[in-house]
XYZ file of C-alpha atoms in Angstrom:
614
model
C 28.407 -36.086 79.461
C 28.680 -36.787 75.822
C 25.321 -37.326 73.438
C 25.275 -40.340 71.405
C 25.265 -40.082 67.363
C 22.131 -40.564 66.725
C 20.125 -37.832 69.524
C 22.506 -35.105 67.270
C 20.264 -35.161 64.676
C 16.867 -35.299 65.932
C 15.253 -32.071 65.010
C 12.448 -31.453 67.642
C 12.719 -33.013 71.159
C 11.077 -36.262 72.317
C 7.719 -36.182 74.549
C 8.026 -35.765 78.261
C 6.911 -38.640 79.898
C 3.796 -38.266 82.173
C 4.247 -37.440 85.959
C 5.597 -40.374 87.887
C 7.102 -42.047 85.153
C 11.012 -43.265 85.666
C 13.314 -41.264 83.818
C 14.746 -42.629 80.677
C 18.181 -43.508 80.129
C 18.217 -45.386 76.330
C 18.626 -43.237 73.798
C 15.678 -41.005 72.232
C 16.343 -42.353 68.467
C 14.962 -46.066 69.550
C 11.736 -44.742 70.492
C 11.207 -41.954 68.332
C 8.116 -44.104 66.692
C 6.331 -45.059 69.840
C 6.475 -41.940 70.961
C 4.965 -40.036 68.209
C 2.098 -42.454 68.270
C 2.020 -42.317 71.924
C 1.834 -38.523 71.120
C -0.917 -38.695 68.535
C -3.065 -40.752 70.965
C -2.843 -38.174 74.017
C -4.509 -35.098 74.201
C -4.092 -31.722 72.124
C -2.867 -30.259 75.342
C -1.022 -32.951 76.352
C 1.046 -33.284 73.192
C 1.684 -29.604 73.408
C 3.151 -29.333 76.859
C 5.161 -31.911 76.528
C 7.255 -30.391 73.516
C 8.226 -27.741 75.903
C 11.434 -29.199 77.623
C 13.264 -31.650 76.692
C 13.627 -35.037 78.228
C 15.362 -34.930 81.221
C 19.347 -36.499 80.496
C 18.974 -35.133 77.382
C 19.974 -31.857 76.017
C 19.040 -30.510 72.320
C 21.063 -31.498 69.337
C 23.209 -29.812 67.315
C 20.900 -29.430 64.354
C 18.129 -29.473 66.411
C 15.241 -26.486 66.262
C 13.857 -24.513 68.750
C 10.427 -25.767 69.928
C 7.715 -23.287 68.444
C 4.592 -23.021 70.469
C 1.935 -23.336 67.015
C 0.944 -27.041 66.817
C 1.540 -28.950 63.859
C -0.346 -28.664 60.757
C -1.972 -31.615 59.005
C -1.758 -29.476 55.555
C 1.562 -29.034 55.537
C 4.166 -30.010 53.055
C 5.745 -32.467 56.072
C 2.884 -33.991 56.208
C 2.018 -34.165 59.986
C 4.195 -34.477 62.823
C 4.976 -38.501 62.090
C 7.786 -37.244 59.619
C 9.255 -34.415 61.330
C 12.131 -36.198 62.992
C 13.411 -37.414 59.363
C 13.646 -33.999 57.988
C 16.809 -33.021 59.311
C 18.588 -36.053 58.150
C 18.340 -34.728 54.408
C 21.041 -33.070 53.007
C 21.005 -29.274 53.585
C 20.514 -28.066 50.093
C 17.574 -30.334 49.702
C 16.148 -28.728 52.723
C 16.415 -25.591 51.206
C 14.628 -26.408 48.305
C 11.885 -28.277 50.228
C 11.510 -24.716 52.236
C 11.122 -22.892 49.178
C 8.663 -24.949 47.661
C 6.278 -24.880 51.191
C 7.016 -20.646 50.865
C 5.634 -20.875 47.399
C 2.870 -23.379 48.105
C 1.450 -21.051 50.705
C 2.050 -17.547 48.604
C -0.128 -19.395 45.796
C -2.702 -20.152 48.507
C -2.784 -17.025 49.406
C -2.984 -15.158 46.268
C -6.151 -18.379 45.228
C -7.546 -16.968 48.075
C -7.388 -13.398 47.675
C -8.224 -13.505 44.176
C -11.296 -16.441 44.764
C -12.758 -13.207 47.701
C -12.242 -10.688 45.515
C -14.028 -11.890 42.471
C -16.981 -13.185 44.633
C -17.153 -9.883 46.519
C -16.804 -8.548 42.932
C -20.274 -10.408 41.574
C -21.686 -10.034 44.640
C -21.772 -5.717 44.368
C -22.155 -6.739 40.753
C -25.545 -8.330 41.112
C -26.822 -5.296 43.602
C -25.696 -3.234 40.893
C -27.289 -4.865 38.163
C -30.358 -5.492 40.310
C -30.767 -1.945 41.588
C -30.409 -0.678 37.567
C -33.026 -3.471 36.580
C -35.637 -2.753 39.194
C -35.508 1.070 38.592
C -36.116 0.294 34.834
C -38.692 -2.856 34.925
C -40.033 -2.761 37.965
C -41.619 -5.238 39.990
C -40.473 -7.473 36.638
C -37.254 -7.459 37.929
C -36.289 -10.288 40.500
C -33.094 -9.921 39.811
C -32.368 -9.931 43.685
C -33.500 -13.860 44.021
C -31.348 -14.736 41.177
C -30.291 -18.564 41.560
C -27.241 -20.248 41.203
C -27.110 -20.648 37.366
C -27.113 -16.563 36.993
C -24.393 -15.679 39.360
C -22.098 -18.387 37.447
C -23.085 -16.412 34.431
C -22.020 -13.491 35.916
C -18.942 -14.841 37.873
C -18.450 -15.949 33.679
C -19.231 -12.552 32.444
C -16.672 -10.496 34.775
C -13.825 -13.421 34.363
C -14.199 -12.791 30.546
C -13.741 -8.820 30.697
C -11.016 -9.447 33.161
C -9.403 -11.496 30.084
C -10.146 -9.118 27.704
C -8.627 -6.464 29.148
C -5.102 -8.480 30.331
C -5.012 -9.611 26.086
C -5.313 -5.751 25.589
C -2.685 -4.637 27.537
C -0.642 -7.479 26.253
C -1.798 -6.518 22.332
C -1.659 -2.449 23.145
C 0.738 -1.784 25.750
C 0.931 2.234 24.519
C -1.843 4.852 24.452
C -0.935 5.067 20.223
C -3.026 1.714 19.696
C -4.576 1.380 16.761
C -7.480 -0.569 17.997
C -8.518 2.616 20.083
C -8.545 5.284 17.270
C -12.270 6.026 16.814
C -11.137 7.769 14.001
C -11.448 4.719 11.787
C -14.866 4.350 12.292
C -15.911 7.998 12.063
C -13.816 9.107 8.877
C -15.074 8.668 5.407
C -13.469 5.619 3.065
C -9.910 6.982 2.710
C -8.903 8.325 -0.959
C -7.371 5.281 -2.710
C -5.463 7.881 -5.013
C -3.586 9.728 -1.656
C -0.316 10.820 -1.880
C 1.951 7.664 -1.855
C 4.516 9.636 0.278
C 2.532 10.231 2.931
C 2.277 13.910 2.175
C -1.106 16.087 2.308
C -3.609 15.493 -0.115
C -3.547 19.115 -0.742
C -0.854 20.288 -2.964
C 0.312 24.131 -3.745
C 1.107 24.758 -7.235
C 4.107 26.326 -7.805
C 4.171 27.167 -11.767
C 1.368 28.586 -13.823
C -0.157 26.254 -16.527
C -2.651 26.644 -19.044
C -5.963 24.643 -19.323
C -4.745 22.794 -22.440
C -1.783 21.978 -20.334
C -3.576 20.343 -17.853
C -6.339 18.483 -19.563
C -4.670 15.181 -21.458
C -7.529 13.202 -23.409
C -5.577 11.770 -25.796
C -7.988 10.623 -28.279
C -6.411 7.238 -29.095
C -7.635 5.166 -31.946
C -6.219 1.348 -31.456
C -7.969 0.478 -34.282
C -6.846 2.999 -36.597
C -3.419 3.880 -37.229
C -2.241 5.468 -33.964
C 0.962 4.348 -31.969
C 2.079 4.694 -28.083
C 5.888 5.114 -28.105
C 7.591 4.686 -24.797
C 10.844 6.796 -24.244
C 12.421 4.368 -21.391
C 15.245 6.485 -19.382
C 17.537 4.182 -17.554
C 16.714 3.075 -13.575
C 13.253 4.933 -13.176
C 10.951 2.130 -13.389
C 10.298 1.979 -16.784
C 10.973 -1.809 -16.955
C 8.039 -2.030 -13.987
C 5.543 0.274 -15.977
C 6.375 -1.617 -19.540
C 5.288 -4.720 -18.221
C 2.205 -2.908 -17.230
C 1.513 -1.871 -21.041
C 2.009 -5.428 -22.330
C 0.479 -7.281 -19.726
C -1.668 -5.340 -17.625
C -4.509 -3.849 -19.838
C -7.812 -4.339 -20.744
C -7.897 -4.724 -24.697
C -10.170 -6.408 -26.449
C -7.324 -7.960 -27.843
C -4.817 -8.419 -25.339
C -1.145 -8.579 -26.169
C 0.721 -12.377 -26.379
C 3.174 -12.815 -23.868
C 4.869 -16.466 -24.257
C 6.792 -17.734 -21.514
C 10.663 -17.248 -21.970
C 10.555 -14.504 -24.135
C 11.022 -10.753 -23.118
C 8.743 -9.685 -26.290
C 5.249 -9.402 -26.265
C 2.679 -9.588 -29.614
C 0.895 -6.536 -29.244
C -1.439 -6.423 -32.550
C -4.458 -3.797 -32.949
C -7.804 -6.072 -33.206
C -7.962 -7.708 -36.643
C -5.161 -6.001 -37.891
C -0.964 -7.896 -37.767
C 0.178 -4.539 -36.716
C 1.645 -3.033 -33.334
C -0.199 0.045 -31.368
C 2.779 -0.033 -29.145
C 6.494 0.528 -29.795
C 8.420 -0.360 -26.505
C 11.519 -2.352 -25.329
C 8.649 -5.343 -24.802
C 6.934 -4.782 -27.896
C 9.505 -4.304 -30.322
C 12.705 -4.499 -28.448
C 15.260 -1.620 -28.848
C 13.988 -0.834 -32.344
C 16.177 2.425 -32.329
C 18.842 1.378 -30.039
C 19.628 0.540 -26.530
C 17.348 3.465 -24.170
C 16.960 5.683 -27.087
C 16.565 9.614 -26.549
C 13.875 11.672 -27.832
C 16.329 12.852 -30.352
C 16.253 9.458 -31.982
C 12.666 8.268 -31.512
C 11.295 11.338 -33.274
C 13.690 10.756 -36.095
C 13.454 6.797 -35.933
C 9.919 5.559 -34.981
C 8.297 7.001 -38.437
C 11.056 4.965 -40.376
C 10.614 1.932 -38.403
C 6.966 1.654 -38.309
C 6.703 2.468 -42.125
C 10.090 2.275 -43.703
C 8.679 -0.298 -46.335
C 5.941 1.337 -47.033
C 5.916 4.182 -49.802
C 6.564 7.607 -48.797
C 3.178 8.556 -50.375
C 1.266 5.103 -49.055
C 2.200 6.077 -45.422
C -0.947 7.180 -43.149
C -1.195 10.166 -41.591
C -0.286 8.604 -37.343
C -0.681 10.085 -34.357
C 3.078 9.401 -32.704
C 1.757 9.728 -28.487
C 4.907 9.895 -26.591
C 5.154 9.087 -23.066
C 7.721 8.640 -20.222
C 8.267 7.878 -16.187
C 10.643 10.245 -14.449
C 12.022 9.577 -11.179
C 13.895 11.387 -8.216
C 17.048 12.447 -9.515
C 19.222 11.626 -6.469
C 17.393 8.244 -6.154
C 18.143 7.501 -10.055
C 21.889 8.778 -9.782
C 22.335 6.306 -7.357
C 20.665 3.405 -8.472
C 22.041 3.710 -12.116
C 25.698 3.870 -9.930
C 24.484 0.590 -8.579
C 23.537 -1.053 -11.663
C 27.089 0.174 -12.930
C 28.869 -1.630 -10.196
C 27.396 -4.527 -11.161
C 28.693 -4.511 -14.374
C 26.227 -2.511 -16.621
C 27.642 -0.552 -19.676
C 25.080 0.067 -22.386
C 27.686 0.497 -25.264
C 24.715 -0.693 -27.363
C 23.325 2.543 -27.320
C 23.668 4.370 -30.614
C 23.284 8.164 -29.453
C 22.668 8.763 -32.898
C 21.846 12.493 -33.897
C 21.864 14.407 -36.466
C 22.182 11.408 -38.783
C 25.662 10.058 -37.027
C 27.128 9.055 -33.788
C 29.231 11.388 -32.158
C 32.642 10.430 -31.709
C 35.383 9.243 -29.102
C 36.538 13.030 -29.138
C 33.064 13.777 -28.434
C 31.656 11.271 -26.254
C 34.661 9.624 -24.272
C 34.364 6.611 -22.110
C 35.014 6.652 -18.220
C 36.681 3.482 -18.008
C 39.062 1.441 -19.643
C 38.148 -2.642 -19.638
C 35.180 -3.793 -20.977
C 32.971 -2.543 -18.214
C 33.194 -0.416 -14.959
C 32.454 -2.810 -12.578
C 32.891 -2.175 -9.028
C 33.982 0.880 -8.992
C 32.958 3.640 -5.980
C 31.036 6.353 -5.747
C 33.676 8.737 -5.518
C 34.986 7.652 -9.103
C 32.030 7.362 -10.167
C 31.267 11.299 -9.425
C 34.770 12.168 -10.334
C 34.367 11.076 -14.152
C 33.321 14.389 -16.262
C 31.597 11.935 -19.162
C 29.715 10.301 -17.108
C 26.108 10.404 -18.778
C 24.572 9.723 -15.821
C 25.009 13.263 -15.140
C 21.716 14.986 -15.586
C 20.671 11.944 -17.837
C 16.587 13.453 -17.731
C 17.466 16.182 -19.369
C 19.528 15.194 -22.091
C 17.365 12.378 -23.024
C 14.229 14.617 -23.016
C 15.937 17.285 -25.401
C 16.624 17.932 -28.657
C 19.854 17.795 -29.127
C 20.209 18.967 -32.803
C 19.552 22.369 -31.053
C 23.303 22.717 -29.550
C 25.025 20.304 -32.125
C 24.380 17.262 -30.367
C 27.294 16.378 -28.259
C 30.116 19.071 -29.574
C 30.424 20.850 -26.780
C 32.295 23.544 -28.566
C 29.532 24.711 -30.308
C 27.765 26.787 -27.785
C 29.315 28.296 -24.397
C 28.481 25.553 -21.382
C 25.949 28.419 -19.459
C 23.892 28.550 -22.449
C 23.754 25.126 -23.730
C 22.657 24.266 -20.208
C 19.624 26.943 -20.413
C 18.915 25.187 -23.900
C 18.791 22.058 -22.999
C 16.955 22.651 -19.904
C 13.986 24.450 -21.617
C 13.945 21.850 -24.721
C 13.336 18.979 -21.848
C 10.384 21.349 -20.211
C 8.131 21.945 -23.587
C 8.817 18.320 -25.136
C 7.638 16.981 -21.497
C 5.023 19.128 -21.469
C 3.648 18.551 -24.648
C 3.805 14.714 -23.966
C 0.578 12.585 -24.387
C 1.809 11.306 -20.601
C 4.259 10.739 -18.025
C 4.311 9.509 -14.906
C 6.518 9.682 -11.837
C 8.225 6.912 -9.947
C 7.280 8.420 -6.330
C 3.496 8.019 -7.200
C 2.540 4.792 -8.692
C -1.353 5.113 -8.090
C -1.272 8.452 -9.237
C 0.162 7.655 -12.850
C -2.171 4.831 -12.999
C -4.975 7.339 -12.974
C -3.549 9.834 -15.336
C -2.509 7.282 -18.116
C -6.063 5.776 -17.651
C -7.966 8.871 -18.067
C -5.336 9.834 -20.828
C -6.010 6.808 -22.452
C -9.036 5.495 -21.917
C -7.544 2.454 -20.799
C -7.952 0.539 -17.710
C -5.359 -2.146 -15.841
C -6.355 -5.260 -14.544
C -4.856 -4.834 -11.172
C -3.672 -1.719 -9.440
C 0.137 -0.188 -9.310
C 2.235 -0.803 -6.412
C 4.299 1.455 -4.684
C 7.970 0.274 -3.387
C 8.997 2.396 -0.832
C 12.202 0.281 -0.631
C 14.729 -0.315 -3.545
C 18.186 -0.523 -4.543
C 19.010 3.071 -4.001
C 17.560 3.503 -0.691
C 19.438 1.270 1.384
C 22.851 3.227 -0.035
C 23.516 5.115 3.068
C 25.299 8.620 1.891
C 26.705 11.497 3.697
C 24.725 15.343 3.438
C 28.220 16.384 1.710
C 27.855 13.589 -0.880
C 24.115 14.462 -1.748
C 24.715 17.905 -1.849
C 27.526 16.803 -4.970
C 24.816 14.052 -6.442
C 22.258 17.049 -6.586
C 25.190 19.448 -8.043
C 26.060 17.292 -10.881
C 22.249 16.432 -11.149
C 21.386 20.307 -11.483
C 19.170 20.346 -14.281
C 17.330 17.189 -13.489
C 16.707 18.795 -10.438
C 15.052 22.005 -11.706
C 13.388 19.491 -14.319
C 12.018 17.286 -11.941
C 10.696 20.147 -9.779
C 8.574 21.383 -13.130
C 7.535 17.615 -14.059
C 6.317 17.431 -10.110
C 4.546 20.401 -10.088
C 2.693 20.191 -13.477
C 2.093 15.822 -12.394
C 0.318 16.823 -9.439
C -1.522 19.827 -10.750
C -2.828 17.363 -13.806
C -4.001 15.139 -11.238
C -5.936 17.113 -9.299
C -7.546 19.305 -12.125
C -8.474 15.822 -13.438
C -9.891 14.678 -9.980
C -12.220 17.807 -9.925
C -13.435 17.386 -13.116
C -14.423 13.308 -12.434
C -16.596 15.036 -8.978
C -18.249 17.978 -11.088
C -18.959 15.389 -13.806
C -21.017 12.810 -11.169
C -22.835 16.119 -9.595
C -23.816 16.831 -13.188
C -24.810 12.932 -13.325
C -27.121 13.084 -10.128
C -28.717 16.628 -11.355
C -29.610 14.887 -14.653
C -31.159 11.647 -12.818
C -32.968 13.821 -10.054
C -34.534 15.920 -13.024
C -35.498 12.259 -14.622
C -36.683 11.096 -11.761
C -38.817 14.115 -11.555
C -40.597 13.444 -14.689
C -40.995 10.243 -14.250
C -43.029 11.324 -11.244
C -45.161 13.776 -13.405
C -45.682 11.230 -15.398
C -47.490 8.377 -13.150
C -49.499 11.773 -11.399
C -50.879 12.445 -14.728
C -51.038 8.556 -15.508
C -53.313 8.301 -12.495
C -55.556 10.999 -12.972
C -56.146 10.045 -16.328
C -57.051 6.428 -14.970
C -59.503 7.773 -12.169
C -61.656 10.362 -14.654
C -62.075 7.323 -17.099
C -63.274 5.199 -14.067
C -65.996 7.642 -12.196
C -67.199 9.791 -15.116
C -70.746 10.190 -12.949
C -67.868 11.744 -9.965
C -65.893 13.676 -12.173
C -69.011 15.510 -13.779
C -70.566 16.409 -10.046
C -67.373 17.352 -9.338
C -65.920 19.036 -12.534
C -65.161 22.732 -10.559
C -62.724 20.804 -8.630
C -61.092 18.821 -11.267
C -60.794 21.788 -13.596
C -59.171 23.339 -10.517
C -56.508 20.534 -9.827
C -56.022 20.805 -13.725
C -55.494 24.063 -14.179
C -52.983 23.870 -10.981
C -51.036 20.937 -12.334
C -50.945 23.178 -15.935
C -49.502 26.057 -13.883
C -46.993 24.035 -12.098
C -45.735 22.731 -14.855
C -45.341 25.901 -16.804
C -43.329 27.123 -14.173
C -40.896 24.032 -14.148
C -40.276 24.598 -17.923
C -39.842 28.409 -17.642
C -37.430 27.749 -14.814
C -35.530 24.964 -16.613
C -35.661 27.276 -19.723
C -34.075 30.048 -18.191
C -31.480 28.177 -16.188
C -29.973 27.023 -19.285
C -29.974 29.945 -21.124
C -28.186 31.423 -17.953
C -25.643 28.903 -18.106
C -25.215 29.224 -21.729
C -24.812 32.460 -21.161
C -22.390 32.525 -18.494
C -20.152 30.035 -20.160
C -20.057 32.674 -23.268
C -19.067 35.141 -21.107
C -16.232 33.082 -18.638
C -15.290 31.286 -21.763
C -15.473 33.072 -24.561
C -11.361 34.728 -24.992
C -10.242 30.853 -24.760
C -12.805 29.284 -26.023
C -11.662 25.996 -27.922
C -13.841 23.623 -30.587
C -14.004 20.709 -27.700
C -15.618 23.171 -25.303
C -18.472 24.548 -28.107
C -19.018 20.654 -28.993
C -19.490 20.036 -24.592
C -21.758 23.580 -24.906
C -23.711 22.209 -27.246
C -24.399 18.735 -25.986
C -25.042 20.081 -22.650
C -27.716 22.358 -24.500
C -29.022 19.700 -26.645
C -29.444 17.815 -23.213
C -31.731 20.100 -21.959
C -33.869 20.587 -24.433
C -34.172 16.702 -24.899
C -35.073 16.989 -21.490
C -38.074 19.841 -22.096
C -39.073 17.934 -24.817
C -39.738 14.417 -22.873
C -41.444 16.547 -20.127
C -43.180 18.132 -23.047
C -44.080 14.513 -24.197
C -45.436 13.450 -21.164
C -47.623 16.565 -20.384
């Protein structure tokens, strides 16, 4: 016999009715509501049985479930037993949603639960812990075992906080490389401000042999007097970054006048209308566009005092200085610059008293600049001047007739060239390098004597190093580039050995600072003892006659002592006098007698103070 519509979609079935009831004929949906209070008003075990079978007539639905035997829960998401029939009358997506949702209600129940045990089982070994540590150390002190409510929330607080600390750290430092867990940073000295701004050892192997004089630079410059600080600027190695720096970035008691919108800077010596510097932001390109050493040495003198009488002209001190970079790195960032539409034709390349020629000099492109054009062409073009541009700029070129190449064979010209760039660099006032900013900070400020205002910066990122090139294509750059290469090698070398011969000479110069206040400090303290004793006879002349053995005792053992301290000072400087004679004496210079003699001169000021205050 056929169900009606409405008994297909009950989901659990109806109540039996109790023994000796009549069977039911009217369908289960009409009473669906007594029934479930009729249910809820019967016994547990009642209720339960009945769900069992089904009412008798009646078969189970189509969508109906199969009884379970658990009774229903109060808690969960159907909310008692009242609504059960109208959950199968939803569609059937929603009732797969609504069964998800109860799955993940309980699993979060579950997990509250867990982790709600777990911590309290946590604090509670916790506090025996703690309580066990704190009455082996304090004693009967300790109640740590009758702790009330208010400390195990403090340390239910404690462990929840470490718990967070240590999720945030895994979340911070994921890796074992974490910065936060190098110890290293607390145990290491303060790091050297001056390290290597390539990331390279501190320690550096010398490579070429260099003389004393060679290494120590202390340019005696007089801004007051008639000295003058030329700046040979070579094209794309920072020399428009370190020029700002002379104009702008030193401490002068008269500071140069920058105005805003103009590239030139009024750099007069203190009470005096006259420049100390000659630069591109000083006095602009004086001697033309990026002159060479060729024309600075034979231009500066005639600019500075060309209206000035031959005979009326002081006697200056021309210091000439310079920034070399990478060549690779300056190859292609002058290629760059050229792409962009750079040409310097205002450069004069003046030597010998003329220009050279279109024979001589030709040009590598035709319009009016060379704009865009590739690397490739840019390599292919044997004018270029870009090709081993260090060099030539840093010779003298009036010793292989400038730029007739016929003069000399190409080999030897080369070797000429090469060696002319080496001893004019060397014999420099200064020059720094582009790879180590901090580096030629120091070195022009110890040069100097002249400090900046704020420190150098190192770019580890420009133009030239985000142009991606092949190995093939650097091994060309650095074959064109052949003598800047060998040059830069030498400047390197003799950069880095200046910089550390001047590093070792600032530590043995504060040792010799401490030894002079620790002898000071020493007298000082004869001094008061003597001070003192002096005092205390005056005072007690009754105690110092009954006891005059012992005072002439203490006297004549404070005499002794310091007898010896002057013989020993005595013949420690005459030792070291005499063992600078002897080290020193085959290259012995007038600025080493002059430190000789100070030195000497301090140490007998020195005997003679103790002297004073014996």
């Amino acid at each position: 016999m056929a169900l009606p519509a409405c008994a297909a979609g009950v989901l659990q079935p109806s109540l039996q009715p109790e023994r000796g009831a009549p069977a039911r004929t009217t369908c289960p949906c009409r009473h669906s509501r007594g029934e479930a209070e009729l249910a809820e008003s019967r016994p547990r075990s009642v209720a339960a049985s009945a769900r069992e079978d089904p009412p008798r007539g009646v078969s189970r639905g189509f969508n109906s479930q199969p009884p379970t035997e658990e009774p229903l829960k109060a808690s969960s998401s159907l909310a008692g037993a009242a609504r059960a029939p109208l959950f199968p009358l939803l569609p059937r997506g929603r009732r797969g949603r609504m069964h998800d949702l109860r799955r993940r209600w309980d699993l979060g129940s579950l997990c509250r639960a867990l982790l709600t045990r777990g911590l309290a089982a946590l604090g509670h070994s916790l506090k025996h812990v703690l309580g066990a540590i704190f009455s082996k150390i304090f004693g009967p002190l300790a109640s740590v075992g009758n702790m009330d409510e208010k400390s195990n929330k403090l340390l239910l607080a404690l462990v929840m906080l470490f718990l967070f600390a240590v999720i945030v750290l895994q979340y911070v430092c994921p890796g074992t490389e974490c910065q936060l867990l190098r110890l290293q940073a607390f145990s290491s000295p303060m790091p050297d401000p001056y390290r290597s701004e390539d990331e390279s050892s501190a320690r550096f192997v010398p490579h070429y042999n260099f003389s004393r004089s060679d290494l120590l630079r202390k340019v005696d410059f007089d801004i007051k007097g008639d000295d003058l600080i030329v700046f040979l600027h070579i094209q794309k190695t920072g020399g428009t970054t370190f020029g700002r720096h002379l104009v702008r970035n030193i401490q002068l008691e008269q500071p140069c006048e920058c105005r805003v919108g103009q590239k030139k800077c009024t750099c007069h010596r203190p009470g005096k209308r006259e420049t100390w510097l000659f630069s591109r932001f000083s006095t602009g390109w004086s001697c033309g566009l990026h002159a060479d050493w060729t024309e600075l040495t034979s231009c500066v003198p005639a600019v500075v005092d060309g209206k000035r009488d031959a005979k009326l002209r002081p006697s200056r001190n021309f210091h000439y200085i310079t920034i070399l970079r990478d060549p690779v790195s300056r190859y292609l960032s002058e290629w760059r610059h050229v792409q962009r539409g750079a040409t310097w034709k205002a450069s004069l390349h003046v030597c010998d008293g003329r220009p050279p020629t279109s024979e001589e000099l030709p040009s590598c492109y035709t319009g009016d600049d060379w704009s865009g054009c590739p690397l490739k062409e840019f390599m292919d073009c044997p004018y270029n001047l870009a090709n081993n541009r260090q060099v030539r700029m840093l010779s003298d070129l009036t010793l292989v007739g400038c730029y007739n190449l016929s003069v000399m064979p190409e080999k030897q010209r080369n070797k000429v060239l090469l060696e002319s760039a080496k001893s004019n660099l060397k014999h420099m006032a200064f020059f720094g390098l582009t790879e180590f900013q901090r580096k030629t900070q120091y070195l022009f400020e110890k040069t100097f004597n002249m400090n900046f205002i704020s420190p150098f910066t190192q770019y580890n990122t420009t133009r030239a190093s985000s142009v991606e090139i092949s190995e093939e294509t650097q091994k060309r750059i650095e074959g064109l580039n052949f003598l800047d290469m060998e040059l830069y090698s030498f400047a390197k070398d003799l950069f880095l050995q200046r910089y550390q011969f001047m590093r070792q000479k600032d530590h043995q110069d504060a040792r010799r600072k401490r030894q002079e206040q620790r002898k000071f400090l020493k007298g000082r303290f004869l001094q008061t003892h003597f001070q003192s004793q002096g005092q205390g006879q005056s005072q007690n002349p009754s105690q110092n006659q009954s006891q005059s053995p012992n005072v002439n005792a203490n006297q004549n053992v404070t005499q002794n002592l310091i007898q010896n301290l002057l013989q020993n000072l005595t013949q420690n400087s005459s030792q070291n006098s005499i063992q600078k004679e002897n080290r020193e004496s085959p290259k012995q210079d007038p600025g080493q007698e002059q430190s000789d003699s100070n030195t000497s001169n301090g140490t007998n000021d020195y005997i003679g103070s103790v002297e004073k205050w014996r």
